[in-house]
Amino acid sequence: MKYTFTEEDFNVFTHDSLEKTMEELKQHARKKLEHLGDYFTDYLTEITGDTHYSHVAQHARRKVNPPIDSWVAFGTNKRGYKMLPHFQIGLFKDHAFCQYGIIYEAPQKSDAAELWNQQIEDILNLGDNYFITKNHMKPEKLFIKDLNETDVKKAIDRLSTVKSGELMIGKYYSPEDSALKSDEAFLEDLKETFNTLNQFYIEEEPV
């Protein structure tokens, strides 16, 4: 069973055609996302204390434009994840990521902002490969090493003041990252990353 992303997985997102991208995605990266979902569901349940379920992106609504990324999400609702804070493992054409946060569809954004405003120092103390992003659909990341306290606070406050506000905190993996050299290395690194991100976890009761 394969878990780590390779060149052929990243190359899935280099095609202009929806049909070609989806064909390649189903052959390559999606299988690994499914494996990662199966592997980490119990792990996240254990470290958070809340039952988690995995949801692999299907991109079923796309009719013309191909997806530029794909992911498996982990949340406490069996039916979906977008309405709750959640974890993700995924990849764009030029990097993979492991992240936790809350997107614009979730109603608990003010609660998240209140909690994370108390953890700005913890966010700033994350490693060089860690980032925040204010739009989970775009590949660009704001790396922690380039941010100061004001930058992080503005990003957090945006959650509760902007209707489309969202914030994900995560770790970036370039295709050359040593963590992607083997399945064992990737799984161990992801465990460490999930444990790091768990300090920002917002306890949620399953809906």
PDB file of C-alpha atoms in Angstrom:
ATOM      1  CA  MET A   1       0.000   0.000   0.000  1.00  0.00           C
ATOM      2  CA  LYS A   2       1.448   3.353  -1.073  1.00  0.00           C
ATOM      3  CA  TYR A   3       1.189   6.578   0.897  1.00  0.00           C
ATOM      4  CA  THR A   4       3.865   9.039  -0.156  1.00  0.00           C
ATOM      5  CA  PHE A   5       3.440  11.405  -3.098  1.00  0.00           C
ATOM      6  CA  THR A   6       5.778  11.060  -6.082  1.00  0.00           C
ATOM      7  CA  GLU A   7       6.399  12.998  -9.285  1.00  0.00           C
ATOM      8  CA  GLU A   8       3.500  11.312 -11.076  1.00  0.00           C
ATOM      9  CA  ASP A   9       1.123  12.473  -8.343  1.00  0.00           C
ATOM     10  CA  PHE A  10       2.230  16.107  -8.590  1.00  0.00           C
ATOM     11  CA  ASN A  11       2.061  15.920 -12.389  1.00  0.00           C
ATOM     12  CA  VAL A  12      -1.660  15.137 -12.179  1.00  0.00           C
ATOM     13  CA  PHE A  13      -2.287  18.866 -11.812  1.00  0.00           C
ATOM     14  CA  THR A  14      -0.262  20.007 -14.834  1.00  0.00           C
ATOM     15  CA  HIS A  15      -2.956  19.190 -17.427  1.00  0.00           C
ATOM     16  CA  ASP A  16      -5.371  21.730 -18.932  1.00  0.00           C
ATOM     17  CA  SER A  17      -8.075  19.145 -19.549  1.00  0.00           C
ATOM     18  CA  LEU A  18     -10.604  18.201 -16.868  1.00  0.00           C
ATOM     19  CA  GLU A  19     -10.951  14.717 -18.338  1.00  0.00           C
ATOM     20  CA  LYS A  20      -7.189  14.106 -18.404  1.00  0.00           C
ATOM     21  CA  THR A  21      -6.687  15.482 -14.899  1.00  0.00           C
ATOM     22  CA  MET A  22      -9.469  13.359 -13.418  1.00  0.00           C
ATOM     23  CA  GLU A  23      -8.208  10.257 -15.217  1.00  0.00           C
ATOM     24  CA  GLU A  24      -4.691  10.766 -13.853  1.00  0.00           C
ATOM     25  CA  LEU A  25      -5.998  11.676 -10.401  1.00  0.00           C
ATOM     26  CA  LYS A  26      -7.985   8.454 -10.130  1.00  0.00           C
ATOM     27  CA  GLN A  27      -4.992   6.405 -11.281  1.00  0.00           C
ATOM     28  CA  HIS A  28      -2.437   7.980  -8.985  1.00  0.00           C
ATOM     29  CA  ALA A  29      -2.904  10.516  -6.176  1.00  0.00           C
ATOM     30  CA  ARG A  30      -6.457   9.603  -5.163  1.00  0.00           C
ATOM     31  CA  LYS A  31      -5.487   6.067  -4.207  1.00  0.00           C
ATOM     32  CA  LYS A  32      -2.842   7.438  -1.856  1.00  0.00           C
ATOM     33  CA  LEU A  33      -5.278   9.948  -0.391  1.00  0.00           C
ATOM     34  CA  GLU A  34      -7.675   7.080   0.309  1.00  0.00           C
ATOM     35  CA  HIS A  35      -4.889   5.098   1.960  1.00  0.00           C
ATOM     36  CA  LEU A  36      -3.890   8.114   4.065  1.00  0.00           C
ATOM     37  CA  GLY A  37      -7.522   8.585   5.056  1.00  0.00           C
ATOM     38  CA  ASP A  38      -7.799   5.004   6.248  1.00  0.00           C
ATOM     39  CA  TYR A  39      -4.457   5.182   8.055  1.00  0.00           C
ATOM     40  CA  PHE A  40      -4.992   8.420   9.981  1.00  0.00           C
ATOM     41  CA  THR A  41      -8.681   8.292  10.924  1.00  0.00           C
ATOM     42  CA  ASP A  42      -8.043   6.281  14.090  1.00  0.00           C
ATOM     43  CA  TYR A  43      -4.848   8.217  14.819  1.00  0.00           C
ATOM     44  CA  LEU A  44      -6.652  11.565  14.809  1.00  0.00           C
ATOM     45  CA  THR A  45      -9.465  10.098  16.883  1.00  0.00           C
ATOM     46  CA  GLU A  46      -6.869   9.026  19.436  1.00  0.00           C
ATOM     47  CA  ILE A  47      -4.934  12.291  19.712  1.00  0.00           C
ATOM     48  CA  THR A  48      -7.976  14.606  19.666  1.00  0.00           C
ATOM     49  CA  GLY A  49     -10.323  12.514  21.778  1.00  0.00           C
ATOM     50  CA  ASP A  50     -13.096  13.001  19.194  1.00  0.00           C
ATOM     51  CA  THR A  51     -14.166  10.428  16.600  1.00  0.00           C
ATOM     52  CA  HIS A  52     -12.912  11.444  13.156  1.00  0.00           C
ATOM     53  CA  TYR A  53     -13.997  10.395   9.675  1.00  0.00           C
ATOM     54  CA  SER A  54     -12.088  10.766   6.408  1.00  0.00           C
ATOM     55  CA  HIS A  55     -13.468  12.445   3.290  1.00  0.00           C
ATOM     56  CA  VAL A  56     -11.546  12.233   0.000  1.00  0.00           C
ATOM     57  CA  ALA A  57     -12.241  15.071  -2.441  1.00  0.00           C
ATOM     58  CA  GLN A  58     -14.251  13.860  -5.448  1.00  0.00           C
ATOM     59  CA  HIS A  59     -14.407  17.104  -7.494  1.00  0.00           C
ATOM     60  CA  ALA A  60     -17.817  15.916  -8.732  1.00  0.00           C
ATOM     61  CA  ARG A  61     -19.179  19.416  -9.418  1.00  0.00           C
ATOM     62  CA  ARG A  62     -16.470  20.282 -11.913  1.00  0.00           C
ATOM     63  CA  LYS A  63     -17.696  20.444 -15.496  1.00  0.00           C
ATOM     64  CA  VAL A  64     -14.976  22.436 -17.337  1.00  0.00           C
ATOM     65  CA  ASN A  65     -11.970  23.533 -15.292  1.00  0.00           C
ATOM     66  CA  PRO A  66      -9.708  20.821 -13.854  1.00  0.00           C
ATOM     67  CA  PRO A  67      -8.907  20.823 -10.127  1.00  0.00           C
ATOM     68  CA  ILE A  68      -5.541  22.348  -9.199  1.00  0.00           C
ATOM     69  CA  ASP A  69      -5.248  20.272  -6.033  1.00  0.00           C
ATOM     70  CA  SER A  70      -6.804  17.349  -4.190  1.00  0.00           C
ATOM     71  CA  TRP A  71      -6.953  16.217  -0.589  1.00  0.00           C
ATOM     72  CA  VAL A  72      -8.341  13.985   2.101  1.00  0.00           C
ATOM     73  CA  ALA A  73     -10.043  15.811   4.961  1.00  0.00           C
ATOM     74  CA  PHE A  74     -10.669  14.555   8.497  1.00  0.00           C
ATOM     75  CA  GLY A  75     -13.559  15.860  10.557  1.00  0.00           C
ATOM     76  CA  THR A  76     -15.980  14.817  13.284  1.00  0.00           C
ATOM     77  CA  ASN A  77     -19.021  14.623  11.012  1.00  0.00           C
ATOM     78  CA  LYS A  78     -19.576  11.418   9.044  1.00  0.00           C
ATOM     79  CA  ARG A  79     -21.511  13.292   6.336  1.00  0.00           C
ATOM     80  CA  GLY A  80     -19.072  16.114   5.619  1.00  0.00           C
ATOM     81  CA  TYR A  81     -16.267  18.312   6.886  1.00  0.00           C
ATOM     82  CA  LYS A  82     -16.584  21.828   5.449  1.00  0.00           C
ATOM     83  CA  MET A  83     -18.943  22.994   8.185  1.00  0.00           C
ATOM     84  CA  LEU A  84     -16.427  22.109  10.922  1.00  0.00           C
ATOM     85  CA  PRO A  85     -12.787  22.750  11.791  1.00  0.00           C
ATOM     86  CA  HIS A  86     -10.870  19.929  10.122  1.00  0.00           C
ATOM     87  CA  PHE A  87      -7.514  18.437   9.187  1.00  0.00           C
ATOM     88  CA  GLN A  88      -6.329  17.911   5.603  1.00  0.00           C
ATOM     89  CA  ILE A  89      -3.553  16.106   3.746  1.00  0.00           C
ATOM     90  CA  GLY A  90      -3.271  17.108   0.101  1.00  0.00           C
ATOM     91  CA  LEU A  91      -1.202  18.327  -2.804  1.00  0.00           C
ATOM     92  CA  PHE A  92      -0.937  20.930  -5.549  1.00  0.00           C
ATOM     93  CA  LYS A  93       1.334  20.530  -8.573  1.00  0.00           C
ATOM     94  CA  ASP A  94       4.358  21.936  -6.739  1.00  0.00           C
ATOM     95  CA  HIS A  95       3.908  20.918  -3.099  1.00  0.00           C
ATOM     96  CA  ALA A  96       2.070  18.733  -0.615  1.00  0.00           C
ATOM     97  CA  PHE A  97       0.578  19.921   2.657  1.00  0.00           C
ATOM     98  CA  CYS A  98      -0.800  18.807   5.996  1.00  0.00           C
ATOM     99  CA  GLN A  99      -2.998  21.401   7.667  1.00  0.00           C
ATOM    100  CA  TYR A 100      -5.693  22.158  10.208  1.00  0.00           C
ATOM    101  CA  GLY A 101      -8.140  24.992  10.337  1.00  0.00           C
ATOM    102  CA  ILE A 102     -11.522  26.356   9.459  1.00  0.00           C
ATOM    103  CA  ILE A 103     -12.933  27.523   6.128  1.00  0.00           C
ATOM    104  CA  TYR A 104     -15.576  30.062   5.190  1.00  0.00           C
ATOM    105  CA  GLU A 105     -18.498  27.605   5.370  1.00  0.00           C
ATOM    106  CA  ALA A 106     -18.066  26.875   9.095  1.00  0.00           C
ATOM    107  CA  PRO A 107     -20.163  28.758  11.679  1.00  0.00           C
ATOM    108  CA  GLN A 108     -17.592  28.507  14.500  1.00  0.00           C
ATOM    109  CA  LYS A 109     -15.158  31.044  13.044  1.00  0.00           C
ATOM    110  CA  SER A 110     -15.527  33.483  15.938  1.00  0.00           C
ATOM    111  CA  ASP A 111     -14.793  30.706  18.438  1.00  0.00           C
ATOM    112  CA  ALA A 112     -11.709  29.720  16.447  1.00  0.00           C
ATOM    113  CA  ALA A 113     -10.500  33.318  16.306  1.00  0.00           C
ATOM    114  CA  GLU A 114     -10.939  33.713  20.069  1.00  0.00           C
ATOM    115  CA  LEU A 115      -8.919  30.570  20.783  1.00  0.00           C
ATOM    116  CA  TRP A 116      -6.158  31.189  18.254  1.00  0.00           C
ATOM    117  CA  ASN A 117      -5.690  34.798  19.350  1.00  0.00           C
ATOM    118  CA  GLN A 118      -4.479  33.295  22.630  1.00  0.00           C
ATOM    119  CA  GLN A 119      -2.005  31.112  20.719  1.00  0.00           C
ATOM    120  CA  ILE A 120      -0.242  33.623  18.472  1.00  0.00           C
ATOM    121  CA  GLU A 121       3.096  32.924  20.150  1.00  0.00           C
ATOM    122  CA  ASP A 122       2.622  29.185  19.573  1.00  0.00           C
ATOM    123  CA  ILE A 123       1.910  29.831  15.895  1.00  0.00           C
ATOM    124  CA  LEU A 124       5.018  32.004  15.556  1.00  0.00           C
ATOM    125  CA  ASN A 125       7.115  29.249  17.165  1.00  0.00           C
ATOM    126  CA  LEU A 126       6.219  26.688  14.489  1.00  0.00           C
ATOM    127  CA  GLY A 127       9.036  25.416  12.266  1.00  0.00           C
ATOM    128  CA  ASP A 128      10.366  26.932   9.050  1.00  0.00           C
ATOM    129  CA  ASN A 129       8.179  24.760   6.816  1.00  0.00           C
ATOM    130  CA  TYR A 130       4.975  25.774   8.578  1.00  0.00           C
ATOM    131  CA  PHE A 131       2.541  28.276   7.108  1.00  0.00           C
ATOM    132  CA  ILE A 132      -0.856  29.879   7.372  1.00  0.00           C
ATOM    133  CA  THR A 133      -3.204  30.393   4.459  1.00  0.00           C
ATOM    134  CA  LYS A 134      -6.287  32.595   4.243  1.00  0.00           C
ATOM    135  CA  ASN A 135      -7.638  30.762   1.197  1.00  0.00           C
ATOM    136  CA  HIS A 136      -7.412  26.969   1.142  1.00  0.00           C
ATOM    137  CA  MET A 137      -8.196  26.888  -2.587  1.00  0.00           C
ATOM    138  CA  LYS A 138      -5.043  28.768  -3.590  1.00  0.00           C
ATOM    139  CA  PRO A 139      -1.520  27.284  -3.589  1.00  0.00           C
ATOM    140  CA  GLU A 140       0.181  30.376  -2.136  1.00  0.00           C
ATOM    141  CA  LYS A 141       1.223  30.121   1.500  1.00  0.00           C
ATOM    142  CA  LEU A 142       2.271  32.674   4.130  1.00  0.00           C
ATOM    143  CA  PHE A 143       5.269  31.067   5.794  1.00  0.00           C
ATOM    144  CA  ILE A 144       5.494  31.550   9.549  1.00  0.00           C
ATOM    145  CA  LYS A 145       9.175  32.510   9.345  1.00  0.00           C
ATOM    146  CA  ASP A 146       8.193  35.565   7.281  1.00  0.00           C
ATOM    147  CA  LEU A 147       5.435  36.756   9.631  1.00  0.00           C
ATOM    148  CA  ASN A 148       5.284  38.783  12.823  1.00  0.00           C
ATOM    149  CA  GLU A 149       2.712  38.965  15.604  1.00  0.00           C
ATOM    150  CA  THR A 150       0.686  41.651  13.833  1.00  0.00           C
ATOM    151  CA  ASP A 151       0.513  39.617  10.621  1.00  0.00           C
ATOM    152  CA  VAL A 152      -0.808  36.558  12.427  1.00  0.00           C
ATOM    153  CA  LYS A 153      -3.307  38.545  14.500  1.00  0.00           C
ATOM    154  CA  LYS A 154      -4.720  40.197  11.377  1.00  0.00           C
ATOM    155  CA  ALA A 155      -5.151  36.803   9.723  1.00  0.00           C
ATOM    156  CA  ILE A 156      -6.927  35.432  12.803  1.00  0.00           C
ATOM    157  CA  ASP A 157      -9.168  38.474  13.259  1.00  0.00           C
ATOM    158  CA  ARG A 158     -10.204  38.230   9.616  1.00  0.00           C
ATOM    159  CA  LEU A 159     -11.986  34.987  10.518  1.00  0.00           C
ATOM    160  CA  SER A 160     -14.599  36.777  12.591  1.00  0.00           C
ATOM    161  CA  THR A 161     -14.826  40.035  10.607  1.00  0.00           C
ATOM    162  CA  VAL A 162     -14.949  38.857   6.976  1.00  0.00           C
ATOM    163  CA  LYS A 163     -17.766  36.616   5.737  1.00  0.00           C
ATOM    164  CA  SER A 164     -15.419  34.664   3.451  1.00  0.00           C
ATOM    165  CA  GLY A 165     -12.667  34.587   6.065  1.00  0.00           C
ATOM    166  CA  GLU A 166     -10.847  31.344   6.719  1.00  0.00           C
ATOM    167  CA  LEU A 167      -7.549  30.216   8.182  1.00  0.00           C
ATOM    168  CA  MET A 168      -5.557  27.026   7.851  1.00  0.00           C
ATOM    169  CA  ILE A 169      -2.321  26.312   9.730  1.00  0.00           C
ATOM    170  CA  GLY A 170      -0.064  23.671   8.248  1.00  0.00           C
ATOM    171  CA  LYS A 171       3.199  22.234   7.026  1.00  0.00           C
ATOM    172  CA  TYR A 172       4.557  22.506   3.475  1.00  0.00           C
ATOM    173  CA  TYR A 173       6.337  19.659   1.678  1.00  0.00           C
ATOM    174  CA  SER A 174       8.251  20.340  -1.525  1.00  0.00           C
ATOM    175  CA  PRO A 175       8.497  17.383  -3.950  1.00  0.00           C
ATOM    176  CA  GLU A 176      12.166  17.060  -2.928  1.00  0.00           C
ATOM    177  CA  ASP A 177      11.412  16.946   0.807  1.00  0.00           C
ATOM    178  CA  SER A 178      13.147  14.066   2.573  1.00  0.00           C
ATOM    179  CA  ALA A 179       9.809  13.165   4.194  1.00  0.00           C
ATOM    180  CA  LEU A 180       8.516  12.115   0.767  1.00  0.00           C
ATOM    181  CA  LYS A 181      11.366   9.697   0.069  1.00  0.00           C
ATOM    182  CA  SER A 182       9.543   6.708   1.561  1.00  0.00           C
ATOM    183  CA  ASP A 183       6.138   5.721   2.901  1.00  0.00           C
ATOM    184  CA  GLU A 184       7.575   5.179   6.364  1.00  0.00           C
ATOM    185  CA  ALA A 185       9.210   8.614   6.446  1.00  0.00           C
ATOM    186  CA  PHE A 186       6.044  10.339   5.223  1.00  0.00           C
ATOM    187  CA  LEU A 187       3.758   8.615   7.713  1.00  0.00           C
ATOM    188  CA  GLU A 188       6.070   9.391  10.624  1.00  0.00           C
ATOM    189  CA  ASP A 189       6.398  13.037   9.572  1.00  0.00           C
ATOM    190  CA  LEU A 190       2.633  13.370   9.213  1.00  0.00           C
ATOM    191  CA  LYS A 191       2.139  11.942  12.710  1.00  0.00           C
ATOM    192  CA  GLU A 192       4.548  14.533  14.079  1.00  0.00           C
ATOM    193  CA  THR A 193       2.796  17.280  12.120  1.00  0.00           C
ATOM    194  CA  PHE A 194      -0.653  16.238  13.321  1.00  0.00           C
ATOM    195  CA  ASN A 195       0.616  16.259  16.902  1.00  0.00           C
ATOM    196  CA  THR A 196       1.973  19.765  16.376  1.00  0.00           C
ATOM    197  CA  LEU A 197      -1.278  20.989  14.833  1.00  0.00           C
ATOM    198  CA  ASN A 198      -3.340  19.348  17.574  1.00  0.00           C
ATOM    199  CA  GLN A 199      -2.447  22.199  19.949  1.00  0.00           C
ATOM    200  CA  PHE A 200      -4.769  24.373  17.828  1.00  0.00           C
ATOM    201  CA  TYR A 201      -7.586  21.823  17.832  1.00  0.00           C
ATOM    202  CA  ILE A 202     -11.096  23.050  18.554  1.00  0.00           C
ATOM    203  CA  GLU A 203     -13.176  20.417  20.335  1.00  0.00           C
ATOM    204  CA  GLU A 204     -16.325  19.626  18.396  1.00  0.00           C
ATOM    205  CA  GLU A 205     -19.236  17.354  19.143  1.00  0.00           C
ATOM    206  CA  PRO A 206     -20.261  15.224  16.132  1.00  0.00           C
ATOM    207  CA  VAL A 207     -23.380  16.579  14.431  1.00  0.00           C
TER     208      VAL A 207
END
